[in-house]
Tab-separated table of C-alpha atoms and ligand atoms in Angstrom:
chain	number	residue	atom	x	y	z
A	27	UNK	CA	96.619	-15.975	75.439
A	28	UNK	CA	96.319	-13.338	72.700
A	29	UNK	CA	92.907	-11.739	72.137
A	30	UNK	CA	91.820	-9.540	69.259
A	31	UNK	CA	88.667	-8.316	67.507
A	32	UNK	CA	87.714	-11.864	66.457
A	33	UNK	CA	88.026	-13.499	69.892
A	34	UNK	CA	84.914	-15.483	70.882
A	35	UNK	CA	83.843	-15.743	74.512
A	36	UNK	CA	82.414	-18.656	76.484
A	37	UNK	CA	81.773	-18.621	80.198
A	38	UNK	CA	80.359	-20.123	83.348
A	39	UNK	CA	77.136	-18.863	84.943
A	40	UNK	CA	76.909	-19.775	88.632
A	41	UNK	CA	77.382	-18.620	92.197
A	42	UNK	CA	79.963	-19.077	93.592
A	43	UNK	CA	82.321	-19.471	90.626
A	44	UNK	CA	85.650	-18.535	92.180
A	45	UNK	CA	86.945	-22.118	92.584
A	46	UNK	CA	85.882	-23.458	89.188
A	47	UNK	CA	88.222	-25.656	87.134
A	48	UNK	CA	86.257	-25.049	83.912
A	49	UNK	CA	88.604	-22.283	82.613
A	50	UNK	CA	91.454	-24.832	82.818
A	51	UNK	CA	89.480	-27.202	80.569
A	52	UNK	CA	88.267	-24.717	77.950
A	53	UNK	CA	91.210	-22.339	77.705
A	54	UNK	CA	93.609	-25.269	77.306
A	55	UNK	CA	91.386	-26.884	74.669
A	56	UNK	CA	91.175	-23.552	72.808
A	57	UNK	CA	94.960	-23.308	72.869
A	58	UNK	CA	95.328	-26.886	71.680
A	59	UNK	CA	92.857	-26.417	68.794
A	60	UNK	CA	94.268	-22.943	67.977
A	61	UNK	CA	90.732	-21.565	68.460
A	62	UNK	CA	90.493	-17.815	69.087
A	63	UNK	CA	88.344	-18.277	72.208
A	64	UNK	CA	88.460	-17.314	75.884
A	65	UNK	CA	86.476	-18.836	78.753
A	66	UNK	CA	85.672	-16.766	81.839
A	67	UNK	CA	83.571	-17.164	85.020
A	68	UNK	CA	80.412	-15.036	85.462
A	69	UNK	CA	79.079	-14.781	89.007
A	70	UNK	CA	75.286	-14.427	88.689
A	71	UNK	CA	72.871	-13.715	91.555
A	72	UNK	CA	69.670	-15.832	91.635
A	73	UNK	CA	67.383	-12.915	90.743
A	74	UNK	CA	69.478	-12.054	87.643
A	75	UNK	CA	69.430	-15.397	85.793
A	76	UNK	CA	67.107	-14.140	83.040
A	77	UNK	CA	69.259	-11.017	82.557
A	78	UNK	CA	72.376	-13.216	82.437
A	79	UNK	CA	71.046	-15.616	79.751
A	80	UNK	CA	69.550	-12.882	77.561
A	81	UNK	CA	72.548	-10.594	78.154
A	82	UNK	CA	75.010	-13.321	77.198
A	83	UNK	CA	73.090	-13.892	73.963
A	84	UNK	CA	72.994	-10.155	73.230
A	85	UNK	CA	76.756	-9.972	73.785
A	86	UNK	CA	77.268	-12.676	71.125
A	87	UNK	CA	78.684	-15.098	73.675
A	88	UNK	CA	79.233	-18.439	71.942
A	89	UNK	CA	78.175	-20.664	74.817
A	90	UNK	CA	77.974	-20.962	78.582
A	91	UNK	CA	78.203	-23.612	81.213
A	92	UNK	CA	75.738	-23.344	84.054
A	93	UNK	CA	76.496	-24.503	87.573
A	94	UNK	CA	74.789	-24.466	90.977
A	95	UNK	CA	72.379	-22.968	91.858
A	96	UNK	CA	71.119	-22.043	88.365
A	97	UNK	CA	70.923	-25.367	86.461
A	98	UNK	CA	67.112	-25.445	86.545
A	99	UNK	CA	66.546	-21.690	86.762
A	100	UNK	CA	67.967	-21.059	83.250
A	101	UNK	CA	65.448	-23.361	81.536
A	102	UNK	CA	62.571	-20.848	81.071
A	103	UNK	CA	64.933	-18.499	79.210
A	104	UNK	CA	66.104	-20.953	76.540
A	105	UNK	CA	65.005	-21.154	72.927
A	106	UNK	CA	65.193	-24.944	72.954
A	107	UNK	CA	66.171	-27.838	75.216
A	108	UNK	CA	67.691	-31.235	74.525
A	109	UNK	CA	65.276	-34.088	75.472
A	110	UNK	CA	67.619	-35.650	78.049
A	111	UNK	CA	68.220	-32.284	79.771
A	112	UNK	CA	64.457	-31.822	79.857
A	113	UNK	CA	64.034	-35.279	81.371
A	114	UNK	CA	66.436	-34.539	84.236
A	115	UNK	CA	65.225	-30.948	84.590
A	116	UNK	CA	68.725	-29.489	84.674
A	117	UNK	CA	70.858	-27.725	82.070
A	118	UNK	CA	74.601	-27.236	82.440
A	119	UNK	CA	75.465	-26.099	78.899
A	120	UNK	CA	73.987	-23.362	76.698
A	121	UNK	CA	74.703	-23.637	72.980
A	122	UNK	CA	74.143	-20.619	70.756
A	123	UNK	CA	71.482	-21.159	68.051
A	124	UNK	CA	69.412	-18.814	65.877
A	125	UNK	CA	67.303	-16.664	68.197
A	126	UNK	CA	68.525	-17.982	71.562
A	127	UNK	CA	70.409	-20.700	73.425
A	128	UNK	CA	69.647	-24.426	73.353
A	129	UNK	CA	70.147	-26.135	76.733
A	130	UNK	CA	71.973	-29.449	77.167
A	131	UNK	CA	73.065	-31.516	80.124
A	132	UNK	CA	76.625	-32.713	79.573
A	133	UNK	CA	77.040	-33.940	83.195
A	134	UNK	CA	75.288	-37.101	82.172
A	135	UNK	CA	77.252	-38.066	79.038
A	136	UNK	CA	80.301	-36.731	80.913
A	137	UNK	CA	79.793	-39.258	83.684
A	138	UNK	CA	79.217	-41.946	81.045
A	139	UNK	CA	82.441	-41.156	79.159
A	140	UNK	CA	84.333	-41.087	82.480
A	141	UNK	CA	82.918	-44.482	83.483
A	142	UNK	CA	83.644	-46.005	80.083
A	143	UNK	CA	87.204	-44.683	80.241
A	144	UNK	CA	87.557	-46.273	83.715
A	145	UNK	CA	86.170	-49.592	82.447
A	146	UNK	CA	82.992	-49.531	84.586
A	147	UNK	CA	80.207	-51.754	83.209
A	148	UNK	CA	76.667	-50.377	83.650
A	149	UNK	CA	74.640	-52.824	81.555
A	150	UNK	CA	73.001	-55.387	83.814
A	151	UNK	CA	74.486	-53.773	86.947
A	152	UNK	CA	72.863	-53.413	90.354
A	153	UNK	CA	73.479	-49.790	91.347
A	154	UNK	CA	73.299	-48.000	94.696
A	155	UNK	CA	72.959	-44.224	94.285
A	156	UNK	CA	73.789	-42.337	97.506
A	157	UNK	CA	71.843	-39.069	97.507
A	158	UNK	CA	68.740	-37.781	95.732
A	159	UNK	CA	69.820	-34.261	94.701
A	160	UNK	CA	70.625	-32.902	91.241
A	161	UNK	CA	73.672	-35.054	90.510
A	162	UNK	CA	72.100	-38.202	91.968
A	163	UNK	CA	69.138	-37.658	89.691
A	164	UNK	CA	71.341	-37.334	86.589
A	165	UNK	CA	73.436	-40.358	87.616
A	166	UNK	CA	70.347	-42.512	88.257
A	167	UNK	CA	68.803	-41.529	84.905
A	168	UNK	CA	72.065	-42.394	83.174
A	169	UNK	CA	72.233	-45.797	84.875
A	170	UNK	CA	68.644	-46.541	83.799
A	171	UNK	CA	69.314	-45.308	80.261
A	172	UNK	CA	72.450	-47.459	79.908
A	173	UNK	CA	70.773	-50.681	80.981
A	174	UNK	CA	71.304	-51.061	84.740
A	175	UNK	CA	69.149	-53.946	85.979
A	176	UNK	CA	68.335	-52.546	89.434
A	177	UNK	CA	68.774	-49.080	90.962
A	178	UNK	CA	68.426	-48.279	94.660
A	179	UNK	CA	68.322	-44.627	95.746
A	180	UNK	CA	69.624	-44.247	99.302
A	181	UNK	CA	69.006	-40.854	100.900
A	182	UNK	CA	68.794	-39.130	104.283
A	183	UNK	CA	65.332	-37.849	103.312
A	184	UNK	CA	63.486	-40.974	102.195
A	185	UNK	CA	60.639	-39.038	100.537
A	186	UNK	CA	63.120	-37.464	98.085
A	187	UNK	CA	64.530	-40.902	97.240
A	188	UNK	CA	60.991	-42.190	96.669
A	189	UNK	CA	60.110	-39.194	94.472
A	190	UNK	CA	63.189	-39.878	92.316
A	191	UNK	CA	62.306	-43.575	92.063
A	192	UNK	CA	58.774	-42.675	90.924
A	193	UNK	CA	60.103	-40.307	88.306
A	194	UNK	CA	62.698	-42.680	86.843
A	195	UNK	CA	60.041	-45.396	86.791
A	196	UNK	CA	57.928	-43.308	84.431
A	197	UNK	CA	60.717	-43.232	81.838
A	198	UNK	CA	62.295	-46.645	82.452
A	199	UNK	CA	59.588	-49.111	83.587
A	200	UNK	CA	61.838	-52.102	82.833
A	201	UNK	CA	64.337	-51.200	85.625
A	202	UNK	CA	63.886	-52.507	89.185
A	203	UNK	CA	63.756	-49.356	91.331
A	204	UNK	CA	63.831	-48.981	95.107
A	205	UNK	CA	64.213	-46.214	97.682
A	206	UNK	CA	66.056	-46.832	100.959
A	207	UNK	CA	66.745	-44.780	104.067
A	208	UNK	CA	70.080	-44.689	105.877
A	209	UNK	CA	68.825	-47.021	108.629
A	210	UNK	CA	67.760	-49.659	106.106
A	211	UNK	CA	71.135	-50.721	104.711
A	212	UNK	CA	71.610	-54.194	106.197
A	213	UNK	CA	69.658	-55.758	103.312
A	214	UNK	CA	72.467	-54.817	100.894
A	215	UNK	CA	74.690	-57.626	102.118
A	216	UNK	CA	75.489	-59.569	98.949
A	217	UNK	CA	79.292	-59.386	98.777
A	218	UNK	CA	80.695	-57.441	95.810
A	219	UNK	CA	77.277	-57.166	94.143
A	220	UNK	CA	76.905	-53.428	93.622
A	221	UNK	CA	78.229	-50.460	91.725
A	222	UNK	CA	77.804	-47.484	94.115
A	223	UNK	CA	77.644	-43.826	93.092
A	224	UNK	CA	78.284	-41.334	95.888
A	225	UNK	CA	76.301	-38.218	94.918
A	226	UNK	CA	75.952	-36.310	98.207
A	227	UNK	CA	78.252	-33.479	99.257
A	228	UNK	CA	79.419	-35.317	102.402
A	229	UNK	CA	83.218	-35.655	102.388
A	230	UNK	CA	83.931	-32.571	100.289
A	231	UNK	CA	86.896	-30.379	101.242
A	232	UNK	CA	87.390	-29.223	104.014
A	233	UNK	CA	85.345	-31.967	105.752
A	234	UNK	CA	87.429	-34.678	104.115
A	235	UNK	CA	87.169	-37.257	106.910
A	236	UNK	CA	83.355	-37.490	106.672
A	237	UNK	CA	81.227	-39.869	104.632
A	238	UNK	CA	77.498	-40.601	104.387
A	239	UNK	CA	77.827	-44.245	105.527
A	240	UNK	CA	80.570	-45.291	107.980
A	241	UNK	CA	79.579	-48.950	108.509
A	242	UNK	CA	82.375	-50.994	106.912
A	243	UNK	CA	79.956	-53.958	106.408
A	244	UNK	CA	78.040	-51.875	103.844
A	245	UNK	CA	81.182	-51.441	101.737
A	246	UNK	CA	81.717	-55.204	101.407
A	247	UNK	CA	78.707	-55.235	99.065
A	248	UNK	CA	80.377	-52.762	96.666
A	249	UNK	CA	82.622	-53.895	93.791
A	250	UNK	CA	83.079	-50.352	92.380
A	251	UNK	CA	82.602	-46.999	94.087
A	252	UNK	CA	82.269	-43.810	92.053
A	253	UNK	CA	82.405	-40.604	94.109
A	254	UNK	CA	81.123	-37.459	92.362
A	255	UNK	CA	83.392	-35.403	94.647
A	256	UNK	CA	86.796	-34.460	93.194
A	257	UNK	CA	88.229	-32.418	96.059
A	258	UNK	CA	89.782	-34.198	97.914
A	259	UNK	CA	91.044	-36.590	95.236
A	260	UNK	CA	90.777	-39.527	97.640
A	261	UNK	CA	87.573	-39.303	99.678
A	262	UNK	CA	86.694	-41.263	102.818
A	263	UNK	CA	84.046	-43.082	100.720
A	264	UNK	CA	86.712	-44.162	98.218
A	265	UNK	CA	89.014	-45.318	101.026
A	266	UNK	CA	86.262	-47.444	102.600
A	267	UNK	CA	85.422	-49.016	99.206
A	268	UNK	CA	89.084	-49.915	98.637
A	269	UNK	CA	89.524	-51.242	102.190
A	270	UNK	CA	86.701	-53.694	101.448
A	271	UNK	CA	88.359	-54.855	98.238
A	272	UNK	CA	86.492	-52.686	95.697
A	273	UNK	CA	87.751	-50.268	93.043
A	274	UNK	CA	87.210	-46.544	93.647
A	275	UNK	CA	87.161	-43.431	91.442
A	276	UNK	CA	86.591	-39.721	92.095
A	277	UNK	CA	84.527	-37.172	90.110
A	278	UNK	CA	87.357	-35.325	88.351
A	279	UNK	CA	87.004	-37.297	85.113
A	280	UNK	CA	83.268	-36.584	85.024
A	281	UNK	CA	84.075	-32.892	85.393
A	282	UNK	CA	86.639	-33.198	82.589
A	283	UNK	CA	84.236	-34.909	80.186
A	284	UNK	CA	81.233	-32.670	80.904
A	285	UNK	CA	83.539	-29.807	79.864
A	286	UNK	CA	84.941	-31.674	76.859
A	287	UNK	CA	81.427	-32.401	75.569
A	288	UNK	CA	80.383	-28.747	76.058
A	289	UNK	CA	83.480	-27.639	74.118
A	290	UNK	CA	82.614	-30.076	71.320
A	291	UNK	CA	79.047	-28.715	71.150
A	292	UNK	CA	80.210	-25.088	70.996
A	293	UNK	CA	82.938	-25.598	68.435
A	294	UNK	CA	81.800	-28.545	66.317
A	295	UNK	CA	84.995	-30.510	66.984
A	296	UNK	CA	85.819	-33.922	68.441
A	297	UNK	CA	88.271	-33.933	71.367
A	298	UNK	CA	90.543	-36.989	71.189
A	299	UNK	CA	91.343	-39.217	74.176
A	300	UNK	CA	94.946	-37.996	74.157
A	301	UNK	CA	93.844	-34.329	74.214
A	302	UNK	CA	91.447	-35.114	77.084
A	303	UNK	CA	94.241	-36.895	78.957
A	304	UNK	CA	96.484	-33.798	78.760
A	305	UNK	CA	93.679	-31.556	80.072
A	306	UNK	CA	93.010	-34.067	82.870
A	307	UNK	CA	96.629	-33.786	84.026
A	308	UNK	CA	96.362	-29.971	84.008
A	309	UNK	CA	93.153	-30.171	86.086
A	310	UNK	CA	94.941	-32.331	88.663
A	311	UNK	CA	97.721	-29.727	88.928
A	312	UNK	CA	95.193	-26.885	89.361
A	313	UNK	CA	92.829	-28.647	91.772
B	658	LIG	P1	72.277	-31.335	95.992
B	658	LIG	O1	71.286	-31.289	94.895
B	658	LIG	O2	72.315	-30.231	96.995
B	658	LIG	O3	72.037	-32.728	96.785
B	658	LIG	C1	72.744	-32.994	97.974
B	658	LIG	C2	72.488	-34.427	98.448
B	658	LIG	O4	73.331	-34.655	99.591
B	658	LIG	C3	71.059	-34.711	98.891
B	658	LIG	O5	70.732	-36.052	98.607
B	658	LIG	C4	71.139	-34.497	100.421
B	658	LIG	O6	70.211	-35.260	101.146
B	658	LIG	C5	72.528	-35.030	100.711
B	658	LIG	N1	73.067	-34.418	101.925
B	658	LIG	C6	73.532	-33.150	102.063
B	658	LIG	N2	73.940	-32.945	103.332
B	658	LIG	C7	73.719	-34.111	103.999
B	658	LIG	C8	73.941	-34.542	105.342
B	658	LIG	N3	74.505	-33.733	106.259
B	658	LIG	N4	73.622	-35.812	105.676
B	658	LIG	C9	73.072	-36.661	104.767
B	658	LIG	N5	72.846	-36.314	103.478
B	658	LIG	C10	73.166	-35.063	103.102
B	658	LIG	O7	73.767	-31.462	95.457
B	658	LIG	P2	74.248	-31.896	93.974
B	658	LIG	O8	74.252	-30.715	93.084
B	658	LIG	O9	73.500	-33.104	93.587
B	658	LIG	O10	75.794	-32.267	94.227
B	658	LIG	C11	76.154	-33.466	94.910
B	658	LIG	C12	77.677	-33.680	94.839
B	658	LIG	O11	78.096	-33.851	93.486
B	658	LIG	C13	78.508	-32.525	95.384
B	658	LIG	O12	79.494	-33.080	96.217
B	658	LIG	C14	79.143	-31.903	94.172
B	658	LIG	O13	80.426	-31.387	94.440
B	658	LIG	C15	79.272	-33.088	93.248
B	658	LIG	N6	79.306	-32.687	91.804
B	658	LIG	C16	80.263	-33.221	91.018
B	658	LIG	C17	80.327	-32.902	89.669
B	658	LIG	C18	81.413	-33.483	88.818
B	658	LIG	O14	81.553	-33.084	87.643
B	658	LIG	N7	82.184	-34.413	89.310
B	658	LIG	C19	79.385	-32.019	89.095
B	658	LIG	C20	78.405	-31.494	89.926
B	658	LIG	C21	78.382	-31.841	91.288
B	658	LIG	P3	68.723	-34.683	101.502
B	658	LIG	O15	67.880	-34.924	100.283
B	658	LIG	O16	68.301	-35.497	102.672
B	658	LIG	O17	68.897	-33.236	101.824
């Protein structure tokens, strides 16, 4: 990659950032579009988030992604925020505007584009969301927004599941919403009735043989399992879904599309499906 006096910079604000795949997405897109742009990781400590956002703006940085643990912490330092990002209370993309950055959440449309590309139907679906953290919250909001009929939040800490249910209910009163604890799963026994989204960190590398729910009976109720984890590529959750006859996907495509959408916002371009497919293959090689 050749840089010169006109090179624009984008980056990732987070901690840790060492294992990120985002440079693979953005630097390859820049090369493909012949954009004079580099993307680099910025490790930011929690007490320096304000300095990082204001400093990035002062340094004329075109845009940033934001990852854990700073997705909510950046919000007070933005000039503006997209309504959906405000609704989920988390920003993963900063877009340069006059006088400051505007915050977006591209995880959500990223998950949507990934699901559409995998042929998953959300409208009218009954959805089980495993987890009640940041990603579960975004996934549940997306499901409600795209017309899911019923959403059940299943979480180790029931109060967090209930809090999420209450919050989604405020925005989407037409959706049937329930919270469930891990010892209350036997009622989900309708064979092949549910789309399930695995949004906890159980089963992530290196603890690849773990999963939130081991009971194989539970998996018989799932027609499609979407794991937000992308390392390993084939999680225990995905294996259990497939063993019970369902289809299973990992979170790498969501990661791809959240990056693609951020790149589109920064550069005012549209990334084609074939361009995205090439980047996806590169991500698999670099995982
Ligand atoms: P988070 O906010 O920390 O939430 C973690 C969730 O996992 C909570 O519901 C927590 O339950 C549950 N959990 C954690 N340890 C547990 C345990 N030992 N037993 C039972 N439940 C446990 O995390 P997040 O930011 O939402 O991330 C969730 C996952 O999404 C991660 O695996 C991450 O890698 C993945 N992710 C994927 C993408 C992508 O693009 N594909 C993007 C971002 C994140 P409690 O409420 O009971 O603590």
